[in-house]
Amino acid sequence: MTHDERWMQEALKEAQQAISEDEVPVGAVIVKDGAVVARAHNLSRQKADPTCHAELLALQNAQAALGSLSGCTLYVTMEPCAMCAGAMVLLKLPRLVFGAFDESCGCTGSRIDLTDHWFYHSVETWGGVCEKECAQLLTDFFQRKR
């Protein structure tokens, strides 16, 4: 198991927690110096707030705890949307690792890449880590909902 796969497993634990709360199964962890500094899962349904994405909540928690995201990596089970990609740029996140690609709304490579040279800060981005496992959680969740 690679370093990135190890941390993606932690993000997958958050996604599982989302499932247990009837939320879309997306989980995120932020790692700095080999330790998790923030973790979150989607809470959009519970909070009746479409901005409560796992990665945005994790970014907010890490920023509050650290004051700066220098040296941090965000691991998230699904490719971030425009809102979350924009937050990464504004917070100057150095590195993003995501699992499942989102061909319909992904904004870190699939539809567009807002993290790569569009603005004053670029985020080093790696996609497809534990992709099958991350994608399967989403597929299974939405099949049960139909």
mmCIF file of N, CA and C in Angstrom:
data_model
loop_
_atom_site.group_PDB
_atom_site.id
_atom_site.type_symbol
_atom_site.label_atom_id
_atom_site.label_comp_id
_atom_site.label_asym_id
_atom_site.label_seq_id
_atom_site.Cartn_x
_atom_site.Cartn_y
_atom_site.Cartn_z
ATOM 1 N N MET A 1 0.856 -1.180 0.000
ATOM 2 C CA MET A 1 0.000 0.000 0.000
ATOM 3 C C MET A 1 0.902 1.244 0.000
ATOM 4 N N THR A 2 0.610 2.164 -0.892
ATOM 5 C CA THR A 2 1.396 3.395 -0.959
ATOM 6 C C THR A 2 0.968 4.349 0.151
ATOM 7 N N HIS A 3 1.792 5.357 0.333
ATOM 8 C CA HIS A 3 1.495 6.414 1.307
ATOM 9 C C HIS A 3 0.128 7.041 1.019
ATOM 10 N N ASP A 4 -0.121 7.392 -0.252
ATOM 11 C CA ASP A 4 -1.401 8.010 -0.619
ATOM 12 C C ASP A 4 -2.570 7.054 -0.420
ATOM 13 N N GLU A 5 -2.391 5.779 -0.733
ATOM 14 C CA GLU A 5 -3.465 4.793 -0.525
ATOM 15 C C GLU A 5 -3.792 4.662 0.957
ATOM 16 N N ARG A 6 -2.775 4.715 1.799
ATOM 17 C CA ARG A 6 -3.005 4.618 3.248
ATOM 18 C C ARG A 6 -3.921 5.742 3.723
ATOM 19 N N TRP A 7 -3.632 6.971 3.304
ATOM 20 C CA TRP A 7 -4.451 8.100 3.747
ATOM 21 C C TRP A 7 -5.818 8.100 3.078
ATOM 22 N N MET A 8 -5.898 7.587 1.846
ATOM 23 C CA MET A 8 -7.212 7.493 1.197
ATOM 24 C C MET A 8 -8.101 6.517 1.960
ATOM 25 N N GLN A 9 -7.519 5.503 2.565
ATOM 26 C CA GLN A 9 -8.309 4.594 3.394
ATOM 27 C C GLN A 9 -8.957 5.340 4.562
ATOM 28 N N GLU A 10 -8.260 6.330 5.096
ATOM 29 C CA GLU A 10 -8.850 7.153 6.158
ATOM 30 C C GLU A 10 -10.012 7.982 5.616
ATOM 31 N N ALA A 11 -9.852 8.512 4.416
ATOM 32 C CA ALA A 11 -10.952 9.259 3.790
ATOM 33 C C ALA A 11 -12.140 8.338 3.528
ATOM 34 N N LEU A 12 -11.866 7.111 3.152
ATOM 35 C CA LEU A 12 -12.933 6.127 2.929
ATOM 36 C C LEU A 12 -13.695 5.829 4.224
ATOM 37 N N LYS A 13 -13.013 5.850 5.351
ATOM 38 C CA LYS A 13 -13.702 5.668 6.645
ATOM 39 C C LYS A 13 -14.708 6.804 6.868
ATOM 40 N N GLU A 14 -14.316 8.012 6.500
ATOM 41 C CA GLU A 14 -15.238 9.143 6.611
ATOM 42 C C GLU A 14 -16.424 8.965 5.662
ATOM 43 N N ALA A 15 -16.164 8.462 4.457
ATOM 44 C CA ALA A 15 -17.249 8.214 3.496
ATOM 45 C C ALA A 15 -18.222 7.167 4.039
ATOM 46 N N GLN A 16 -17.695 6.153 4.699
ATOM 47 C CA GLN A 16 -18.554 5.137 5.335
ATOM 48 C C GLN A 16 -19.413 5.771 6.424
ATOM 49 N N GLN A 17 -18.841 6.698 7.166
ATOM 50 C CA GLN A 17 -19.606 7.407 8.195
ATOM 51 C C GLN A 17 -20.743 8.193 7.546
ATOM 52 N N ALA A 18 -20.472 8.790 6.404
ATOM 53 C CA ALA A 18 -21.518 9.521 5.678
ATOM 54 C C ALA A 18 -22.667 8.589 5.321
ATOM 55 N N ILE A 19 -22.357 7.394 4.860
ATOM 56 C CA ILE A 19 -23.394 6.414 4.517
ATOM 57 C C ILE A 19 -24.261 6.118 5.741
ATOM 58 N N SER A 20 -23.622 5.934 6.887
ATOM 59 C CA SER A 20 -24.383 5.607 8.099
ATOM 60 C C SER A 20 -25.299 6.751 8.514
ATOM 61 N N GLU A 21 -25.026 7.957 8.014
ATOM 62 C CA GLU A 21 -25.860 9.122 8.313
ATOM 63 C C GLU A 21 -26.735 9.508 7.128
ATOM 64 N N ASP A 22 -26.847 8.605 6.152
ATOM 65 C CA ASP A 22 -27.658 8.802 4.949
ATOM 66 C C ASP A 22 -27.223 10.030 4.151
ATOM 67 N N GLU A 23 -25.935 10.270 4.138
ATOM 68 C CA GLU A 23 -25.339 11.345 3.348
ATOM 69 C C GLU A 23 -24.640 10.731 2.135
ATOM 70 N N VAL A 24 -24.454 11.519 1.083
ATOM 71 C CA VAL A 24 -23.692 11.054 -0.073
ATOM 72 C C VAL A 24 -22.293 10.689 0.418
ATOM 73 N N PRO A 25 -21.826 9.485 0.107
ATOM 74 C CA PRO A 25 -20.587 8.972 0.689
ATOM 75 C C PRO A 25 -19.306 9.588 0.121
ATOM 76 N N VAL A 26 -19.007 10.765 0.596
ATOM 77 C CA VAL A 26 -17.739 11.407 0.285
ATOM 78 C C VAL A 26 -17.075 11.723 1.614
ATOM 79 N N GLY A 27 -15.810 11.329 1.718
ATOM 80 C CA GLY A 27 -15.041 11.576 2.928
ATOM 81 C C GLY A 27 -13.736 12.261 2.597
ATOM 82 N N ALA A 28 -13.220 13.008 3.556
ATOM 83 C CA ALA A 28 -11.982 13.748 3.345
ATOM 84 C C ALA A 28 -11.153 13.763 4.624
ATOM 85 N N VAL A 29 -9.835 13.730 4.442
ATOM 86 C CA VAL A 29 -8.902 13.949 5.542
ATOM 87 C C VAL A 29 -7.805 14.873 5.040
ATOM 88 N N ILE A 30 -7.280 15.669 5.939
ATOM 89 C CA ILE A 30 -6.143 16.531 5.630
ATOM 90 C C ILE A 30 -4.986 16.070 6.504
ATOM 91 N N VAL A 31 -3.859 15.840 5.837
ATOM 92 C CA VAL A 31 -2.677 15.284 6.486
ATOM 93 C C VAL A 31 -1.529 16.281 6.406
ATOM 94 N N LYS A 32 -0.830 16.404 7.528
ATOM 95 C CA LYS A 32 0.383 17.224 7.573
ATOM 96 C C LYS A 32 1.409 16.499 8.437
ATOM 97 N N ASP A 33 2.607 16.385 7.927
ATOM 98 C CA ASP A 33 3.704 15.751 8.665
ATOM 99 C C ASP A 33 3.320 14.361 9.191
ATOM 100 N N GLY A 34 2.619 13.599 8.361
ATOM 101 C CA GLY A 34 2.284 12.227 8.712
ATOM 102 C C GLY A 34 1.157 12.049 9.711
ATOM 103 N N ALA A 35 0.386 13.099 9.951
ATOM 104 C CA ALA A 35 -0.729 13.007 10.905
ATOM 105 C C ALA A 35 -1.967 13.677 10.324
ATOM 106 N N VAL A 36 -3.125 13.126 10.651
ATOM 107 C CA VAL A 36 -4.391 13.726 10.241
ATOM 108 C C VAL A 36 -4.635 14.956 11.105
ATOM 109 N N VAL A 37 -4.848 16.093 10.446
ATOM 110 C CA VAL A 37 -5.123 17.335 11.181
ATOM 111 C C VAL A 37 -6.594 17.735 11.078
ATOM 112 N N ALA A 38 -7.306 17.152 10.121
ATOM 113 C CA ALA A 38 -8.746 17.417 9.988
ATOM 114 C C ALA A 38 -9.379 16.281 9.211
ATOM 115 N N ARG A 39 -10.631 16.021 9.522
ATOM 116 C CA ARG A 39 -11.398 14.997 8.805
ATOM 117 C C ARG A 39 -12.851 15.424 8.754
ATOM 118 N N ALA A 40 -13.518 14.989 7.694
ATOM 119 C CA ALA A 40 -14.933 15.350 7.555
ATOM 120 C C ALA A 40 -15.583 14.452 6.513
ATOM 121 N N HIS A 41 -16.906 14.450 6.533
ATOM 122 C CA HIS A 41 -17.687 13.769 5.500
ATOM 123 C C HIS A 41 -18.843 14.700 5.136
ATOM 124 N N ASN A 42 -19.489 14.390 4.036
ATOM 125 C CA ASN A 42 -20.601 15.230 3.589
ATOM 126 C C ASN A 42 -21.644 15.371 4.689
ATOM 127 N N LEU A 43 -22.172 16.578 4.825
ATOM 128 C CA LEU A 43 -23.248 16.862 5.781
ATOM 129 C C LEU A 43 -24.352 17.697 5.135
ATOM 130 N N SER A 44 -24.391 17.725 3.819
ATOM 131 C CA SER A 44 -25.343 18.582 3.102
ATOM 132 C C SER A 44 -26.795 18.285 3.446
ATOM 133 N N ARG A 45 -27.144 17.028 3.570
ATOM 134 C CA ARG A 45 -28.540 16.670 3.873
ATOM 135 C C ARG A 45 -28.895 17.025 5.304
ATOM 136 N N GLN A 46 -28.037 16.646 6.244
ATOM 137 C CA GLN A 46 -28.315 16.917 7.655
ATOM 138 C C GLN A 46 -28.458 18.394 7.943
ATOM 139 N N LYS A 47 -27.608 19.183 7.338
ATOM 140 C CA LYS A 47 -27.599 20.616 7.607
ATOM 141 C C LYS A 47 -28.458 21.406 6.622
ATOM 142 N N ALA A 48 -29.075 20.689 5.671
ATOM 143 C CA ALA A 48 -29.880 21.346 4.632
ATOM 144 C C ALA A 48 -29.092 22.495 3.999
ATOM 145 N N ASP A 49 -27.827 22.191 3.694
ATOM 146 C CA ASP A 49 -26.906 23.194 3.170
ATOM 147 C C ASP A 49 -26.028 22.541 2.104
ATOM 148 N N PRO A 50 -26.252 22.884 0.847
ATOM 149 C CA PRO A 50 -25.495 22.241 -0.230
ATOM 150 C C PRO A 50 -24.014 22.572 -0.240
ATOM 151 N N THR A 51 -23.567 23.492 0.610
ATOM 152 C CA THR A 51 -22.131 23.795 0.671
ATOM 153 C C THR A 51 -21.372 22.923 1.666
ATOM 154 N N CYS A 52 -22.050 22.055 2.367
ATOM 155 C CA CYS A 52 -21.403 21.227 3.393
ATOM 156 C C CYS A 52 -20.762 19.975 2.791
ATOM 157 N N HIS A 53 -19.871 20.189 1.840
ATOM 158 C CA HIS A 53 -19.124 19.091 1.227
ATOM 159 C C HIS A 53 -17.986 18.670 2.150
ATOM 160 N N ALA A 54 -17.630 17.401 2.085
ATOM 161 C CA ALA A 54 -16.585 16.846 2.947
ATOM 162 C C ALA A 54 -15.290 17.640 2.860
ATOM 163 N N GLU A 55 -14.842 17.916 1.627
ATOM 164 C CA GLU A 55 -13.556 18.593 1.483
ATOM 165 C C GLU A 55 -13.612 20.032 1.988
ATOM 166 N N LEU A 56 -14.710 20.725 1.771
ATOM 167 C CA LEU A 56 -14.825 22.099 2.257
ATOM 168 C C LEU A 56 -14.819 22.120 3.789
ATOM 169 N N LEU A 57 -15.548 21.214 4.408
ATOM 170 C CA LEU A 57 -15.575 21.143 5.871
ATOM 171 C C LEU A 57 -14.194 20.804 6.426
ATOM 172 N N ALA A 58 -13.499 19.863 5.793
ATOM 173 C CA ALA A 58 -12.144 19.506 6.246
ATOM 174 C C ALA A 58 -11.188 20.687 6.082
ATOM 175 N N LEU A 59 -11.287 21.388 4.961
ATOM 176 C CA LEU A 59 -10.437 22.556 4.734
ATOM 177 C C LEU A 59 -10.682 23.628 5.801
ATOM 178 N N GLN A 60 -11.943 23.879 6.119
ATOM 179 C CA GLN A 60 -12.279 24.882 7.137
ATOM 180 C C GLN A 60 -11.723 24.477 8.499
ATOM 181 N N ASN A 61 -11.856 23.187 8.841
ATOM 182 C CA ASN A 61 -11.355 22.701 10.131
ATOM 183 C C ASN A 61 -9.834 22.802 10.209
ATOM 184 N N ALA A 62 -9.152 22.442 9.133
ATOM 185 C CA ALA A 62 -7.691 22.508 9.122
ATOM 186 C C ALA A 62 -7.213 23.955 9.197
ATOM 187 N N GLN A 63 -7.860 24.826 8.449
ATOM 188 C CA GLN A 63 -7.491 26.245 8.470
ATOM 189 C C GLN A 63 -7.668 26.818 9.869
ATOM 190 N N ALA A 64 -8.759 26.479 10.522
ATOM 191 C CA ALA A 64 -9.005 26.968 11.877
ATOM 192 C C ALA A 64 -7.961 26.435 12.862
ATOM 193 N N ALA A 65 -7.569 25.190 12.695
ATOM 194 C CA ALA A 65 -6.614 24.571 13.615
ATOM 195 C C ALA A 65 -5.179 25.035 13.378
ATOM 196 N N LEU A 66 -4.809 25.206 12.104
ATOM 197 C CA LEU A 66 -3.409 25.464 11.766
ATOM 198 C C LEU A 66 -3.111 26.912 11.397
ATOM 199 N N GLY A 67 -4.107 27.611 10.902
ATOM 200 C CA GLY A 67 -3.879 28.975 10.435
ATOM 201 C C GLY A 67 -3.342 29.049 9.020
ATOM 202 N N SER A 68 -2.706 28.011 8.568
ATOM 203 C CA SER A 68 -2.155 27.931 7.212
ATOM 204 C C SER A 68 -2.153 26.467 6.799
ATOM 205 N N LEU A 69 -2.402 26.219 5.524
ATOM 206 C CA LEU A 69 -2.394 24.836 5.036
ATOM 207 C C LEU A 69 -1.051 24.448 4.418
ATOM 208 N N SER A 70 -0.035 25.227 4.661
ATOM 209 C CA SER A 70 1.307 24.911 4.174
ATOM 210 C C SER A 70 1.713 23.508 4.622
ATOM 211 N N GLY A 71 2.192 22.714 3.682
ATOM 212 C CA GLY A 71 2.633 21.353 3.993
ATOM 213 C C GLY A 71 1.523 20.326 4.097
ATOM 214 N N CYS A 72 0.280 20.707 3.809
ATOM 215 C CA CYS A 72 -0.864 19.798 3.942
ATOM 216 C C CYS A 72 -1.218 19.129 2.615
ATOM 217 N N THR A 73 -1.793 17.949 2.728
ATOM 218 C CA THR A 73 -2.385 17.241 1.601
ATOM 219 C C THR A 73 -3.823 16.904 1.969
ATOM 220 N N LEU A 74 -4.737 17.201 1.047
ATOM 221 C CA LEU A 74 -6.143 16.834 1.204
ATOM 222 C C LEU A 74 -6.382 15.545 0.447
ATOM 223 N N TYR A 75 -6.920 14.547 1.134
ATOM 224 C CA TYR A 75 -7.339 13.278 0.532
ATOM 225 C C TYR A 75 -8.852 13.254 0.546
ATOM 226 N N VAL A 76 -9.461 13.085 -0.621
ATOM 227 C CA VAL A 76 -10.922 13.064 -0.706
ATOM 228 C C VAL A 76 -11.339 11.953 -1.668
ATOM 229 N N THR A 77 -12.434 11.291 -1.346
ATOM 230 C CA THR A 77 -12.832 10.097 -2.089
ATOM 231 C C THR A 77 -13.430 10.384 -3.457
ATOM 232 N N MET A 78 -13.828 11.630 -3.722
ATOM 233 C CA MET A 78 -14.413 11.986 -5.015
ATOM 234 C C MET A 78 -13.809 13.295 -5.505
ATOM 235 N N GLU A 79 -13.634 13.399 -6.790
ATOM 236 C CA GLU A 79 -13.075 14.608 -7.383
ATOM 237 C C GLU A 79 -13.885 15.837 -6.973
ATOM 238 N N PRO A 80 -13.205 16.869 -6.503
ATOM 239 C CA PRO A 80 -13.904 18.064 -6.032
ATOM 240 C C PRO A 80 -14.639 18.844 -7.122
ATOM 241 N N CYS A 81 -15.694 19.513 -6.681
ATOM 242 C CA CYS A 81 -16.501 20.397 -7.532
ATOM 243 C C CYS A 81 -15.833 21.768 -7.627
ATOM 244 N N ALA A 82 -16.460 22.691 -8.339
ATOM 245 C CA ALA A 82 -15.925 24.037 -8.509
ATOM 246 C C ALA A 82 -15.787 24.774 -7.174
ATOM 247 N N MET A 83 -16.776 24.642 -6.309
ATOM 248 C CA MET A 83 -16.734 25.327 -5.019
ATOM 249 C C MET A 83 -15.526 24.871 -4.205
ATOM 250 N N CYS A 84 -15.342 23.568 -4.122
ATOM 251 C CA CYS A 84 -14.258 23.012 -3.312
ATOM 252 C C CYS A 84 -12.891 23.261 -3.955
ATOM 253 N N ALA A 85 -12.819 23.158 -5.273
ATOM 254 C CA ALA A 85 -11.570 23.456 -5.973
ATOM 255 C C ALA A 85 -11.188 24.920 -5.764
ATOM 256 N N GLY A 86 -12.166 25.809 -5.831
ATOM 257 C CA GLY A 86 -11.909 27.217 -5.591
ATOM 258 C C GLY A 86 -11.399 27.476 -4.185
ATOM 259 N N ALA A 87 -11.977 26.798 -3.209
ATOM 260 C CA ALA A 87 -11.525 26.948 -1.823
ATOM 261 C C ALA A 87 -10.080 26.491 -1.677
ATOM 262 N N MET A 88 -9.712 25.413 -2.352
ATOM 263 C CA MET A 88 -8.324 24.922 -2.286
ATOM 264 C C MET A 88 -7.351 25.960 -2.814
ATOM 265 N N VAL A 89 -7.723 26.594 -3.909
ATOM 266 C CA VAL A 89 -6.871 27.644 -4.487
ATOM 267 C C VAL A 89 -6.771 28.825 -3.522
ATOM 268 N N LEU A 90 -7.905 29.290 -3.013
ATOM 269 C CA LEU A 90 -7.910 30.453 -2.115
ATOM 270 C C LEU A 90 -7.140 30.188 -0.819
ATOM 271 N N LEU A 91 -7.199 28.959 -0.326
ATOM 272 C CA LEU A 91 -6.490 28.596 0.905
ATOM 273 C C LEU A 91 -5.042 28.180 0.650
ATOM 274 N N LYS A 92 -4.649 28.172 -0.624
ATOM 275 C CA LYS A 92 -3.284 27.811 -1.033
ATOM 276 C C LYS A 92 -2.887 26.400 -0.574
ATOM 277 N N LEU A 93 -3.812 25.472 -0.741
ATOM 278 C CA LEU A 93 -3.517 24.075 -0.441
ATOM 279 C C LEU A 93 -2.402 23.599 -1.371
ATOM 280 N N PRO A 94 -1.356 22.999 -0.841
ATOM 281 C CA PRO A 94 -0.268 22.545 -1.710
ATOM 282 C C PRO A 94 -0.613 21.320 -2.565
ATOM 283 N N ARG A 95 -1.385 20.379 -1.994
ATOM 284 C CA ARG A 95 -1.538 19.087 -2.677
ATOM 285 C C ARG A 95 -2.913 18.494 -2.424
ATOM 286 N N LEU A 96 -3.490 17.910 -3.481
ATOM 287 C CA LEU A 96 -4.780 17.227 -3.445
ATOM 288 C C LEU A 96 -4.610 15.832 -4.016
ATOM 289 N N VAL A 97 -5.198 14.843 -3.351
ATOM 290 C CA VAL A 97 -5.270 13.472 -3.852
ATOM 291 C C VAL A 97 -6.728 13.058 -3.768
ATOM 292 N N PHE A 98 -7.302 12.641 -4.905
ATOM 293 C CA PHE A 98 -8.694 12.202 -4.871
ATOM 294 C C PHE A 98 -8.834 10.798 -5.450
ATOM 295 N N GLY A 99 -9.970 10.183 -5.134
ATOM 296 C CA GLY A 99 -10.233 8.810 -5.553
ATOM 297 C C GLY A 99 -10.982 8.736 -6.865
ATOM 298 N N ALA A 100 -12.299 8.797 -6.802
ATOM 299 C CA ALA A 100 -13.151 8.635 -7.979
ATOM 300 C C ALA A 100 -13.216 9.928 -8.783
ATOM 301 N N PHE A 101 -13.124 9.791 -10.095
ATOM 302 C CA PHE A 101 -13.312 10.929 -10.987
ATOM 303 C C PHE A 101 -14.805 11.236 -11.078
ATOM 304 N N ASP A 102 -15.143 12.516 -11.268
ATOM 305 C CA ASP A 102 -16.530 12.942 -11.433
ATOM 306 C C ASP A 102 -16.651 13.589 -12.808
ATOM 307 N N GLU A 103 -17.034 12.777 -13.785
ATOM 308 C CA GLU A 103 -17.097 13.239 -15.175
ATOM 309 C C GLU A 103 -18.141 14.336 -15.388
ATOM 310 N N SER A 104 -19.137 14.423 -14.513
ATOM 311 C CA SER A 104 -20.178 15.427 -14.717
ATOM 312 C C SER A 104 -19.873 16.763 -14.042
ATOM 313 N N CYS A 105 -19.233 16.740 -12.881
ATOM 314 C CA CYS A 105 -19.027 17.993 -12.136
ATOM 315 C C CYS A 105 -17.607 18.195 -11.618
ATOM 316 N N GLY A 106 -16.706 17.284 -11.922
ATOM 317 C CA GLY A 106 -15.349 17.379 -11.393
ATOM 318 C C GLY A 106 -14.587 18.571 -11.946
ATOM 319 N N CYS A 107 -13.988 19.328 -11.047
ATOM 320 C CA CYS A 107 -13.276 20.555 -11.459
ATOM 321 C C CYS A 107 -11.802 20.537 -11.091
ATOM 322 N N THR A 108 -11.247 19.322 -10.968
ATOM 323 C CA THR A 108 -9.802 19.193 -10.770
ATOM 324 C C THR A 108 -9.227 18.245 -11.821
ATOM 325 N N GLY A 109 -9.860 18.241 -12.998
ATOM 326 C CA GLY A 109 -9.339 17.447 -14.102
ATOM 327 C C GLY A 109 -10.367 16.910 -15.065
ATOM 328 N N SER A 110 -11.529 16.513 -14.589
ATOM 329 C CA SER A 110 -12.504 15.860 -15.473
ATOM 330 C C SER A 110 -13.196 16.846 -16.411
ATOM 331 N N ARG A 111 -13.938 17.811 -15.878
ATOM 332 C CA ARG A 111 -14.652 18.794 -16.707
ATOM 333 C C ARG A 111 -13.739 19.977 -17.022
ATOM 334 N N ILE A 112 -13.061 20.417 -15.999
ATOM 335 C CA ILE A 112 -12.127 21.541 -16.073
ATOM 336 C C ILE A 112 -11.175 21.360 -14.895
ATOM 337 N N ASP A 113 -10.043 22.012 -14.949
ATOM 338 C CA ASP A 113 -9.118 21.945 -13.814
ATOM 339 C C ASP A 113 -8.877 23.344 -13.281
ATOM 340 N N LEU A 114 -9.615 23.693 -12.248
ATOM 341 C CA LEU A 114 -9.487 25.016 -11.635
ATOM 342 C C LEU A 114 -8.260 25.128 -10.750
ATOM 343 N N THR A 115 -7.589 24.024 -10.487
ATOM 344 C CA THR A 115 -6.437 24.037 -9.585
ATOM 345 C C THR A 115 -5.110 24.157 -10.329
ATOM 346 N N ASP A 116 -5.136 24.223 -11.645
ATOM 347 C CA ASP A 116 -3.900 24.181 -12.417
ATOM 348 C C ASP A 116 -3.704 25.433 -13.266
ATOM 349 N N HIS A 117 -2.999 26.399 -12.736
ATOM 350 C CA HIS A 117 -2.535 27.595 -13.456
ATOM 351 C C HIS A 117 -3.632 28.552 -13.903
ATOM 352 N N TRP A 118 -4.839 28.446 -13.409
ATOM 353 C CA TRP A 118 -5.885 29.400 -13.758
ATOM 354 C C TRP A 118 -5.780 30.650 -12.909
ATOM 355 N N PHE A 119 -5.336 30.488 -11.687
ATOM 356 C CA PHE A 119 -5.322 31.585 -10.734
ATOM 357 C C PHE A 119 -3.922 31.764 -10.169
ATOM 358 N N TYR A 120 -3.791 32.524 -9.119
ATOM 359 C CA TYR A 120 -2.481 32.846 -8.551
ATOM 360 C C TYR A 120 -1.816 31.672 -7.839
ATOM 361 N N HIS A 121 -2.571 30.643 -7.552
ATOM 362 C CA HIS A 121 -2.012 29.471 -6.868
ATOM 363 C C HIS A 121 -2.463 28.204 -7.584
ATOM 364 N N SER A 122 -1.560 27.274 -7.768
ATOM 365 C CA SER A 122 -1.885 25.968 -8.345
ATOM 366 C C SER A 122 -1.763 24.907 -7.264
ATOM 367 N N VAL A 123 -2.624 23.921 -7.340
ATOM 368 C CA VAL A 123 -2.621 22.804 -6.398
ATOM 369 C C VAL A 123 -2.107 21.572 -7.137
ATOM 370 N N GLU A 124 -1.065 20.946 -6.600
ATOM 371 C CA GLU A 124 -0.585 19.685 -7.175
ATOM 372 C C GLU A 124 -1.682 18.642 -6.976
ATOM 373 N N THR A 125 -2.141 18.045 -8.063
ATOM 374 C CA THR A 125 -3.315 17.173 -7.999
ATOM 375 C C THR A 125 -3.020 15.782 -8.544
ATOM 376 N N TRP A 126 -3.465 14.775 -7.797
ATOM 377 C CA TRP A 126 -3.367 13.368 -8.208
ATOM 378 C C TRP A 126 -4.748 12.752 -8.086
ATOM 379 N N GLY A 127 -5.254 12.173 -9.174
ATOM 380 C CA GLY A 127 -6.562 11.535 -9.158
ATOM 381 C C GLY A 127 -6.460 10.039 -9.384
ATOM 382 N N GLY A 128 -7.505 9.327 -8.993
ATOM 383 C CA GLY A 128 -7.597 7.894 -9.240
ATOM 384 C C GLY A 128 -6.972 7.018 -8.176
ATOM 385 N N VAL A 129 -6.652 7.559 -7.012
ATOM 386 C CA VAL A 129 -6.081 6.754 -5.926
ATOM 387 C C VAL A 129 -7.222 5.988 -5.252
ATOM 388 N N CYS A 130 -7.115 4.674 -5.238
ATOM 389 C CA CYS A 130 -8.184 3.798 -4.723
ATOM 390 C C CYS A 130 -9.493 4.070 -5.463
ATOM 391 N N GLU A 131 -9.385 4.359 -6.742
ATOM 392 C CA GLU A 131 -10.525 4.799 -7.539
ATOM 393 C C GLU A 131 -11.696 3.824 -7.516
ATOM 394 N N LYS A 132 -11.434 2.550 -7.715
ATOM 395 C CA LYS A 132 -12.530 1.572 -7.783
ATOM 396 C C LYS A 132 -13.306 1.520 -6.477
ATOM 397 N N GLU A 133 -12.600 1.497 -5.368
ATOM 398 C CA GLU A 133 -13.258 1.434 -4.059
ATOM 399 C C GLU A 133 -14.082 2.696 -3.786
ATOM 400 N N CYS A 134 -13.521 3.847 -4.119
ATOM 401 C CA CYS A 134 -14.233 5.110 -3.916
ATOM 402 C C CYS A 134 -15.470 5.195 -4.808
ATOM 403 N N ALA A 135 -15.312 4.833 -6.072
ATOM 404 C CA ALA A 135 -16.437 4.890 -7.020
ATOM 405 C C ALA A 135 -17.532 3.902 -6.636
ATOM 406 N N GLN A 136 -17.148 2.726 -6.149
ATOM 407 C CA GLN A 136 -18.134 1.704 -5.791
ATOM 408 C C GLN A 136 -19.036 2.170 -4.651
ATOM 409 N N LEU A 137 -18.467 2.878 -3.684
ATOM 410 C CA LEU A 137 -19.293 3.415 -2.585
ATOM 411 C C LEU A 137 -20.390 4.320 -3.129
ATOM 412 N N LEU A 138 -20.027 5.184 -4.057
ATOM 413 C CA LEU A 138 -21.000 6.099 -4.655
ATOM 414 C C LEU A 138 -22.043 5.358 -5.471
ATOM 415 N N THR A 139 -21.598 4.420 -6.297
ATOM 416 C CA THR A 139 -22.510 3.637 -7.131
ATOM 417 C C THR A 139 -23.517 2.879 -6.266
ATOM 418 N N ASP A 140 -23.018 2.191 -5.251
ATOM 419 C CA ASP A 140 -23.886 1.411 -4.364
ATOM 420 C C ASP A 140 -24.888 2.318 -3.643
ATOM 421 N N PHE A 141 -24.430 3.464 -3.170
ATOM 422 C CA PHE A 141 -25.310 4.399 -2.458
ATOM 423 C C PHE A 141 -26.465 4.844 -3.343
ATOM 424 N N PHE A 142 -26.141 5.263 -4.547
ATOM 425 C CA PHE A 142 -27.197 5.786 -5.430
ATOM 426 C C PHE A 142 -28.097 4.676 -5.977
ATOM 427 N N GLN A 143 -27.595 3.472 -6.124
ATOM 428 C CA GLN A 143 -28.448 2.348 -6.526
ATOM 429 C C GLN A 143 -29.466 2.039 -5.437
ATOM 430 N N ARG A 144 -29.055 2.113 -4.186
ATOM 431 C CA ARG A 144 -29.985 1.883 -3.076
ATOM 432 C C ARG A 144 -31.046 2.973 -3.003
ATOM 433 N N LYS A 145 -30.703 4.170 -3.399
ATOM 434 C CA LYS A 145 -31.636 5.291 -3.342
ATOM 435 C C LYS A 145 -32.707 5.235 -4.433
ATOM 436 N N ARG A 146 -32.434 4.539 -5.509
ATOM 437 C CA ARG A 146 -33.384 4.490 -6.626
ATOM 438 C C ARG A 146 -34.444 3.504 -6.408
#
